[in-house]
Amino acid sequence: SAVISQKPSRDICQRGTSLTIQCQVDSQVTMMFWYRQQPGQSLTLIATANQGSEATYESGFVIDKFPISRPNLTFSTLTVSNMSPEDSSIYLCSVYRAETYEQYFGPGTRLTVT
Amino acid sequence: GESVGLHLPTLSVQEGDNSIINCAYSNSASDYFIWYKQESGKGPQFIIDIRSNMDKRQGQRVTVLLNKTVKHLSLQIAATQPGDSAVYFCAERSRPDKLIFGTGTRLQVFP
Protein backbone atom coordinates (compact mmCIF):
# COMPACT_ATOMS: atom_id res chain seq x y z
CA SER A 1 0.00 0.00 0.00
CA ALA A 2 0.95 3.67 0.12
CA VAL A 3 0.49 6.30 2.81
CA ILE A 4 -0.72 9.54 1.26
CA SER A 5 -1.16 12.83 3.07
CA GLN A 6 -2.82 15.98 1.83
CA LYS A 7 -2.68 19.54 3.09
CA PRO A 8 -4.90 21.31 3.90
CA SER A 9 -7.56 18.81 4.91
CA ARG A 10 -10.25 21.44 4.41
CA ASP A 11 -10.56 25.14 3.67
CA ILE A 12 -13.15 27.82 3.15
CA CYS A 13 -12.13 30.34 0.51
CA GLN A 14 -13.57 33.47 -1.05
CA ARG A 15 -14.43 33.55 -4.71
CA GLY A 16 -11.72 34.91 -6.95
CA THR A 17 -8.89 33.61 -4.80
CA SER A 18 -6.64 30.58 -5.37
CA LEU A 19 -5.76 27.59 -3.18
CA THR A 20 -2.82 25.23 -3.51
CA ILE A 21 -3.27 21.66 -2.26
CA GLN A 22 -0.24 19.55 -1.43
CA CYS A 23 0.08 15.78 -1.75
CA GLN A 24 2.89 13.75 -0.21
CA VAL A 25 3.32 9.98 -0.54
CA ASP A 26 5.62 7.91 1.66
CA SER A 27 7.48 6.17 -1.17
CA GLN A 28 8.21 6.57 -4.84
CA VAL A 29 5.28 5.78 -7.11
CA THR A 30 4.89 5.37 -10.83
CA MET A 31 2.11 7.87 -11.36
CA MET A 32 0.25 10.57 -9.41
CA PHE A 33 -3.21 11.87 -10.20
CA TRP A 34 -5.68 14.49 -9.05
CA TYR A 35 -9.41 13.77 -8.83
CA ARG A 36 -12.44 15.87 -7.99
CA GLN A 37 -15.51 14.60 -6.15
CA GLN A 38 -18.44 16.97 -6.14
CA PRO A 39 -21.06 16.62 -3.39
CA GLY A 40 -22.99 13.38 -3.73
CA GLN A 41 -21.10 12.38 -6.85
CA SER A 42 -18.49 9.92 -8.01
CA LEU A 43 -14.83 10.70 -8.67
CA THR A 44 -13.69 12.48 -11.84
CA LEU A 45 -10.08 12.52 -13.01
CA ILE A 46 -8.72 16.05 -13.41
CA ALA A 47 -5.20 15.29 -14.60
CA THR A 48 -2.13 13.10 -14.40
CA ALA A 49 0.78 14.82 -12.68
CA ASN A 50 3.96 14.19 -14.66
CA GLN A 51 7.37 14.56 -13.06
CA GLY A 52 9.37 17.31 -14.67
CA SER A 53 6.84 18.11 -17.37
CA GLU A 54 3.38 19.55 -17.85
CA ALA A 55 0.46 17.61 -16.45
CA THR A 56 -1.89 15.72 -18.76
CA TYR A 57 -5.42 17.10 -18.40
CA GLU A 58 -8.72 15.34 -19.00
CA SER A 59 -11.45 16.81 -21.13
CA GLY A 60 -13.09 19.74 -19.38
CA PHE A 61 -10.08 20.65 -17.25
CA VAL A 62 -7.43 23.19 -18.25
CA ILE A 63 -4.04 24.19 -16.94
CA ASP A 64 -4.96 27.81 -16.35
CA LYS A 65 -7.67 26.78 -13.93
CA PHE A 66 -5.91 23.78 -12.33
CA PRO A 67 -2.13 24.20 -12.55
CA ILE A 68 -0.30 21.11 -11.29
CA SER A 69 3.29 20.51 -10.31
CA ARG A 70 5.23 17.31 -9.59
CA PRO A 71 8.82 18.19 -8.77
CA ASN A 72 9.76 14.65 -7.68
CA LEU A 73 8.42 11.09 -7.40
CA THR A 74 6.69 11.58 -4.04
CA PHE A 75 5.17 15.09 -4.10
CA SER A 76 2.62 17.00 -6.15
CA THR A 77 0.53 20.15 -5.87
CA LEU A 78 -2.80 21.15 -7.38
CA THR A 79 -3.87 24.79 -7.48
CA VAL A 80 -7.51 25.75 -7.88
CA SER A 81 -7.37 29.21 -9.46
CA ASN A 82 -9.83 32.08 -9.51
CA MET A 83 -12.30 30.03 -7.49
CA SER A 84 -16.07 30.19 -7.79
CA PRO A 85 -18.72 28.40 -5.69
CA GLU A 86 -18.91 25.71 -8.40
CA ASP A 87 -15.38 24.66 -7.40
CA SER A 88 -16.63 23.54 -4.00
CA SER A 89 -15.67 19.87 -3.97
CA ILE A 90 -13.41 17.28 -2.44
CA TYR A 91 -10.05 17.17 -4.22
CA LEU A 92 -8.22 13.87 -3.98
CA CYS A 93 -4.65 12.90 -4.70
CA SER A 94 -4.08 9.37 -5.97
CA VAL A 95 -1.02 7.24 -6.69
CA TYR A 96 -0.44 4.24 -8.91
CA ARG A 97 2.19 1.53 -8.62
CA ALA A 98 2.92 -0.21 -11.91
CA GLU A 99 4.43 -3.24 -10.17
CA THR A 100 1.18 -4.09 -8.39
CA TYR A 101 -1.43 -2.43 -10.62
CA GLU A 102 -2.94 -0.98 -7.45
CA GLN A 103 -4.09 2.61 -7.03
CA TYR A 104 -4.53 4.41 -3.70
CA PHE A 105 -6.15 7.65 -2.62
CA GLY A 106 -5.33 10.31 -0.10
CA PRO A 107 -7.83 11.55 2.50
CA GLY A 108 -8.97 14.45 0.33
CA THR A 109 -9.15 18.22 0.70
CA ARG A 110 -12.63 19.57 1.28
CA LEU A 111 -12.93 22.96 -0.37
CA THR A 112 -15.83 25.34 0.14
CA VAL A 113 -15.94 28.53 -1.92
CA THR A 114 -18.15 31.35 -0.68
CA GLY B 1 -18.33 17.27 7.68
CA GLU B 2 -19.21 16.93 4.03
CA SER B 3 -21.16 13.81 3.12
CA VAL B 4 -20.50 11.59 0.15
CA GLY B 5 -23.20 9.76 -1.69
CA LEU B 6 -26.21 11.90 -0.81
CA HIS B 7 -27.99 11.02 -4.05
CA LEU B 8 -26.64 7.54 -4.70
CA PRO B 9 -28.62 4.28 -4.90
CA THR B 10 -28.83 2.66 -1.50
CA LEU B 11 -28.66 -0.95 -0.40
CA SER B 12 -29.99 -1.64 3.08
CA VAL B 13 -29.10 -4.92 4.78
CA GLN B 14 -29.40 -6.38 8.23
CA GLU B 15 -26.29 -7.05 10.22
CA GLY B 16 -25.08 -10.57 9.61
CA ASP B 17 -26.66 -10.91 6.18
CA ASN B 18 -24.67 -11.05 2.96
CA SER B 19 -24.52 -7.97 0.73
CA ILE B 20 -24.20 -7.88 -3.04
CA ILE B 21 -23.30 -4.62 -4.75
CA ASN B 22 -23.45 -4.52 -8.53
CA CYS B 23 -21.69 -2.42 -11.13
CA ALA B 24 -21.87 -2.18 -14.91
CA TYR B 25 -18.69 -1.04 -16.60
CA SER B 26 -18.44 0.67 -19.94
CA ASN B 27 -15.26 -0.30 -21.76
CA SER B 28 -14.81 -3.83 -23.08
CA ALA B 29 -11.07 -3.10 -23.35
CA SER B 30 -10.74 -2.56 -19.59
CA ASP B 31 -8.40 -5.17 -18.15
CA TYR B 32 -8.37 -4.33 -14.47
CA PHE B 33 -11.10 -3.55 -11.97
CA ILE B 34 -11.08 -2.27 -8.40
CA TRP B 35 -13.65 -1.92 -5.65
CA TYR B 36 -13.26 1.00 -3.24
CA LYS B 37 -15.01 1.78 0.05
CA GLN B 38 -15.50 5.40 1.00
CA GLU B 39 -16.60 6.38 4.48
CA SER B 40 -17.93 9.84 5.19
CA GLY B 41 -15.14 12.41 5.34
CA LYS B 42 -12.47 10.05 4.03
CA GLY B 43 -10.82 9.16 0.75
CA PRO B 44 -11.64 5.92 -1.10
CA GLN B 45 -10.09 2.84 0.47
CA PHE B 46 -8.89 -0.05 -1.71
CA ILE B 47 -10.87 -3.23 -0.98
CA ILE B 48 -10.17 -5.79 -3.68
CA ASP B 49 -9.17 -5.94 -7.32
CA ILE B 50 -9.49 -8.37 -10.20
CA ARG B 51 -7.83 -8.67 -13.58
CA SER B 52 -9.75 -9.45 -16.73
CA ASN B 53 -8.24 -12.92 -17.04
CA MET B 54 -10.11 -13.97 -13.89
CA ASP B 55 -13.81 -14.49 -13.12
CA LYS B 56 -13.65 -14.49 -9.35
CA ARG B 57 -11.35 -13.37 -6.59
CA GLN B 58 -11.80 -13.74 -2.86
CA GLY B 59 -10.51 -11.71 0.03
CA GLN B 60 -11.35 -11.57 3.67
CA ARG B 61 -15.18 -11.57 3.79
CA VAL B 62 -15.30 -10.09 0.27
CA THR B 63 -15.58 -11.67 -3.16
CA VAL B 64 -15.49 -9.93 -6.51
CA LEU B 65 -17.12 -11.52 -9.55
CA LEU B 66 -16.43 -10.42 -13.11
CA ASN B 67 -18.68 -11.22 -16.06
CA LYS B 68 -16.98 -9.88 -19.17
CA THR B 69 -19.75 -11.05 -21.48
CA VAL B 70 -22.21 -8.56 -20.05
CA LYS B 71 -19.61 -6.13 -18.63
CA HIS B 72 -20.76 -6.64 -15.08
CA LEU B 73 -18.88 -6.58 -11.80
CA SER B 74 -20.18 -7.45 -8.35
CA LEU B 75 -18.89 -7.19 -4.81
CA GLN B 76 -20.15 -9.68 -2.25
CA ILE B 77 -19.66 -8.98 1.43
CA ALA B 78 -20.26 -11.89 3.78
CA ALA B 79 -21.74 -11.43 7.25
CA THR B 80 -22.15 -7.69 6.81
CA GLN B 81 -21.19 -5.61 9.83
CA PRO B 82 -22.08 -2.04 10.88
CA GLY B 83 -18.52 -1.02 10.01
CA ASP B 84 -19.23 -1.94 6.40
CA SER B 85 -21.63 1.00 6.09
CA ALA B 86 -20.14 3.29 3.45
CA VAL B 87 -20.34 4.20 -0.21
CA TYR B 88 -18.83 1.59 -2.54
CA PHE B 89 -17.39 2.44 -5.94
CA CYS B 90 -16.27 0.16 -8.73
CA ALA B 91 -13.57 1.42 -11.06
CA GLU B 92 -12.22 0.16 -14.37
CA ARG B 93 -8.90 0.72 -16.08
CA SER B 94 -8.15 0.32 -19.78
CA ARG B 95 -4.79 2.09 -19.62
CA PRO B 96 -2.41 2.85 -16.74
CA ASP B 97 -3.12 6.56 -16.65
CA LYS B 98 -6.87 6.46 -16.32
CA LEU B 99 -9.12 4.86 -13.73
CA ILE B 100 -12.82 5.43 -14.44
CA PHE B 101 -15.24 5.31 -11.52
CA GLY B 102 -18.82 4.09 -11.46
CA THR B 103 -21.60 6.05 -9.84
CA GLY B 104 -21.37 4.35 -6.45
CA THR B 105 -23.76 2.55 -4.09
CA ARG B 106 -24.43 3.46 -0.49
CA LEU B 107 -24.55 0.43 1.84
CA GLN B 108 -26.52 0.86 5.06
CA VAL B 109 -26.30 -1.86 7.69
CA PHE B 110 -29.04 -2.12 10.30
CA PRO B 111 -28.70 -3.96 13.62
Coordinates of C-alpha atoms in Angstrom, one line a residue:
Chain A
S1 CA 0.0 0.0 0.0
A2 CA 1.0 3.7 0.1
V3 CA 0.5 6.3 2.8
I4 CA -0.7 9.5 1.3
S5 CA -1.2 12.8 3.1
Q6 CA -2.8 16.0 1.8
K7 CA -2.7 19.5 3.1
P8 CA -4.9 21.3 3.9
S9 CA -7.6 18.8 4.9
R10 CA -10.2 21.4 4.4
D11 CA -10.6 25.1 3.7
I12 CA -13.2 27.8 3.1
C13 CA -12.1 30.3 0.5
Q14 CA -13.6 33.5 -1.0
R15 CA -14.4 33.6 -4.7
G16 CA -11.7 34.9 -7.0
T17 CA -8.9 33.6 -4.8
S18 CA -6.6 30.6 -5.4
L19 CA -5.8 27.6 -3.2
T20 CA -2.8 25.2 -3.5
I21 CA -3.3 21.7 -2.3
Q22 CA -0.2 19.5 -1.4
C23 CA 0.1 15.8 -1.8
Q24 CA 2.9 13.8 -0.2
V25 CA 3.3 10.0 -0.5
D26 CA 5.6 7.9 1.7
S27 CA 7.5 6.2 -1.2
Q28 CA 8.2 6.6 -4.8
V29 CA 5.3 5.8 -7.1
T30 CA 4.9 5.4 -10.8
M31 CA 2.1 7.9 -11.4
M32 CA 0.3 10.6 -9.4
F33 CA -3.2 11.9 -10.2
W34 CA -5.7 14.5 -9.0
Y35 CA -9.4 13.8 -8.8
R36 CA -12.4 15.9 -8.0
Q37 CA -15.5 14.6 -6.1
Q38 CA -18.4 17.0 -6.1
P39 CA -21.1 16.6 -3.4
G40 CA -23.0 13.4 -3.7
Q41 CA -21.1 12.4 -6.8
S42 CA -18.5 9.9 -8.0
L43 CA -14.8 10.7 -8.7
T44 CA -13.7 12.5 -11.8
L45 CA -10.1 12.5 -13.0
I46 CA -8.7 16.0 -13.4
A47 CA -5.2 15.3 -14.6
T48 CA -2.1 13.1 -14.4
A49 CA 0.8 14.8 -12.7
N50 CA 4.0 14.2 -14.7
Q51 CA 7.4 14.6 -13.1
G52 CA 9.4 17.3 -14.7
S53 CA 6.8 18.1 -17.4
E54 CA 3.4 19.6 -17.9
A55 CA 0.5 17.6 -16.5
T56 CA -1.9 15.7 -18.8
Y57 CA -5.4 17.1 -18.4
E58 CA -8.7 15.3 -19.0
S59 CA -11.4 16.8 -21.1
G60 CA -13.1 19.7 -19.4
F61 CA -10.1 20.6 -17.2
V62 CA -7.4 23.2 -18.2
I63 CA -4.0 24.2 -16.9
D64 CA -5.0 27.8 -16.3
K65 CA -7.7 26.8 -13.9
F66 CA -5.9 23.8 -12.3
P67 CA -2.1 24.2 -12.5
I68 CA -0.3 21.1 -11.3
S69 CA 3.3 20.5 -10.3
R70 CA 5.2 17.3 -9.6
P71 CA 8.8 18.2 -8.8
N72 CA 9.8 14.6 -7.7
L73 CA 8.4 11.1 -7.4
T74 CA 6.7 11.6 -4.0
F75 CA 5.2 15.1 -4.1
S76 CA 2.6 17.0 -6.1
T77 CA 0.5 20.2 -5.9
L78 CA -2.8 21.2 -7.4
T79 CA -3.9 24.8 -7.5
V80 CA -7.5 25.7 -7.9
S81 CA -7.4 29.2 -9.5
N82 CA -9.8 32.1 -9.5
M83 CA -12.3 30.0 -7.5
S84 CA -16.1 30.2 -7.8
P85 CA -18.7 28.4 -5.7
E86 CA -18.9 25.7 -8.4
D87 CA -15.4 24.7 -7.4
S88 CA -16.6 23.5 -4.0
S89 CA -15.7 19.9 -4.0
I90 CA -13.4 17.3 -2.4
Y91 CA -10.0 17.2 -4.2
L92 CA -8.2 13.9 -4.0
C93 CA -4.6 12.9 -4.7
S94 CA -4.1 9.4 -6.0
V95 CA -1.0 7.2 -6.7
Y96 CA -0.4 4.2 -8.9
R97 CA 2.2 1.5 -8.6
A98 CA 2.9 -0.2 -11.9
E99 CA 4.4 -3.2 -10.2
T100 CA 1.2 -4.1 -8.4
Y101 CA -1.4 -2.4 -10.6
E102 CA -2.9 -1.0 -7.4
Q103 CA -4.1 2.6 -7.0
Y104 CA -4.5 4.4 -3.7
F105 CA -6.2 7.6 -2.6
G106 CA -5.3 10.3 -0.1
P107 CA -7.8 11.6 2.5
G108 CA -9.0 14.4 0.3
T109 CA -9.1 18.2 0.7
R110 CA -12.6 19.6 1.3
L111 CA -12.9 23.0 -0.4
T112 CA -15.8 25.3 0.1
V113 CA -15.9 28.5 -1.9
T114 CA -18.2 31.3 -0.7
Chain B
G1 CA -18.3 17.3 7.7
E2 CA -19.2 16.9 4.0
S3 CA -21.2 13.8 3.1
V4 CA -20.5 11.6 0.1
G5 CA -23.2 9.8 -1.7
L6 CA -26.2 11.9 -0.8
H7 CA -28.0 11.0 -4.0
L8 CA -26.6 7.5 -4.7
P9 CA -28.6 4.3 -4.9
T10 CA -28.8 2.7 -1.5
L11 CA -28.7 -1.0 -0.4
S12 CA -30.0 -1.6 3.1
V13 CA -29.1 -4.9 4.8
Q14 CA -29.4 -6.4 8.2
E15 CA -26.3 -7.1 10.2
G16 CA -25.1 -10.6 9.6
D17 CA -26.7 -10.9 6.2
N18 CA -24.7 -11.1 3.0
S19 CA -24.5 -8.0 0.7
I20 CA -24.2 -7.9 -3.0
I21 CA -23.3 -4.6 -4.8
N22 CA -23.4 -4.5 -8.5
C23 CA -21.7 -2.4 -11.1
A24 CA -21.9 -2.2 -14.9
Y25 CA -18.7 -1.0 -16.6
S26 CA -18.4 0.7 -19.9
N27 CA -15.3 -0.3 -21.8
S28 CA -14.8 -3.8 -23.1
A29 CA -11.1 -3.1 -23.4
S30 CA -10.7 -2.6 -19.6
D31 CA -8.4 -5.2 -18.2
Y32 CA -8.4 -4.3 -14.5
F33 CA -11.1 -3.5 -12.0
I34 CA -11.1 -2.3 -8.4
W35 CA -13.7 -1.9 -5.6
Y36 CA -13.3 1.0 -3.2
K37 CA -15.0 1.8 0.0
Q38 CA -15.5 5.4 1.0
E39 CA -16.6 6.4 4.5
S40 CA -17.9 9.8 5.2
G41 CA -15.1 12.4 5.3
K42 CA -12.5 10.0 4.0
G43 CA -10.8 9.2 0.8
P44 CA -11.6 5.9 -1.1
Q45 CA -10.1 2.8 0.5
F46 CA -8.9 -0.1 -1.7
I47 CA -10.9 -3.2 -1.0
I48 CA -10.2 -5.8 -3.7
D49 CA -9.2 -5.9 -7.3
I50 CA -9.5 -8.4 -10.2
R51 CA -7.8 -8.7 -13.6
S52 CA -9.7 -9.4 -16.7
N53 CA -8.2 -12.9 -17.0
M54 CA -10.1 -14.0 -13.9
D55 CA -13.8 -14.5 -13.1
K56 CA -13.6 -14.5 -9.4
R57 CA -11.4 -13.4 -6.6
Q58 CA -11.8 -13.7 -2.9
G59 CA -10.5 -11.7 0.0
Q60 CA -11.3 -11.6 3.7
R61 CA -15.2 -11.6 3.8
V62 CA -15.3 -10.1 0.3
T63 CA -15.6 -11.7 -3.2
V64 CA -15.5 -9.9 -6.5
L65 CA -17.1 -11.5 -9.6
L66 CA -16.4 -10.4 -13.1
N67 CA -18.7 -11.2 -16.1
K68 CA -17.0 -9.9 -19.2
T69 CA -19.8 -11.1 -21.5
V70 CA -22.2 -8.6 -20.0
K71 CA -19.6 -6.1 -18.6
H72 CA -20.8 -6.6 -15.1
L73 CA -18.9 -6.6 -11.8
S74 CA -20.2 -7.4 -8.4
L75 CA -18.9 -7.2 -4.8
Q76 CA -20.2 -9.7 -2.2
I77 CA -19.7 -9.0 1.4
A78 CA -20.3 -11.9 3.8
A79 CA -21.7 -11.4 7.2
T80 CA -22.1 -7.7 6.8
Q81 CA -21.2 -5.6 9.8
P82 CA -22.1 -2.0 10.9
G83 CA -18.5 -1.0 10.0
D84 CA -19.2 -1.9 6.4
S85 CA -21.6 1.0 6.1
A86 CA -20.1 3.3 3.5
V87 CA -20.3 4.2 -0.2
Y88 CA -18.8 1.6 -2.5
F89 CA -17.4 2.4 -5.9
C90 CA -16.3 0.2 -8.7
A91 CA -13.6 1.4 -11.1
E92 CA -12.2 0.2 -14.4
R93 CA -8.9 0.7 -16.1
S94 CA -8.1 0.3 -19.8
R95 CA -4.8 2.1 -19.6
P96 CA -2.4 2.9 -16.7
D97 CA -3.1 6.6 -16.7
K98 CA -6.9 6.5 -16.3
L99 CA -9.1 4.9 -13.7
I100 CA -12.8 5.4 -14.4
F101 CA -15.2 5.3 -11.5
G102 CA -18.8 4.1 -11.5
T103 CA -21.6 6.1 -9.8
G104 CA -21.4 4.3 -6.4
T105 CA -23.8 2.6 -4.1
R106 CA -24.4 3.5 -0.5
L107 CA -24.5 0.4 1.8
Q108 CA -26.5 0.9 5.1
V109 CA -26.3 -1.9 7.7
F110 CA -29.0 -2.1 10.3
P111 CA -28.7 -4.0 13.6

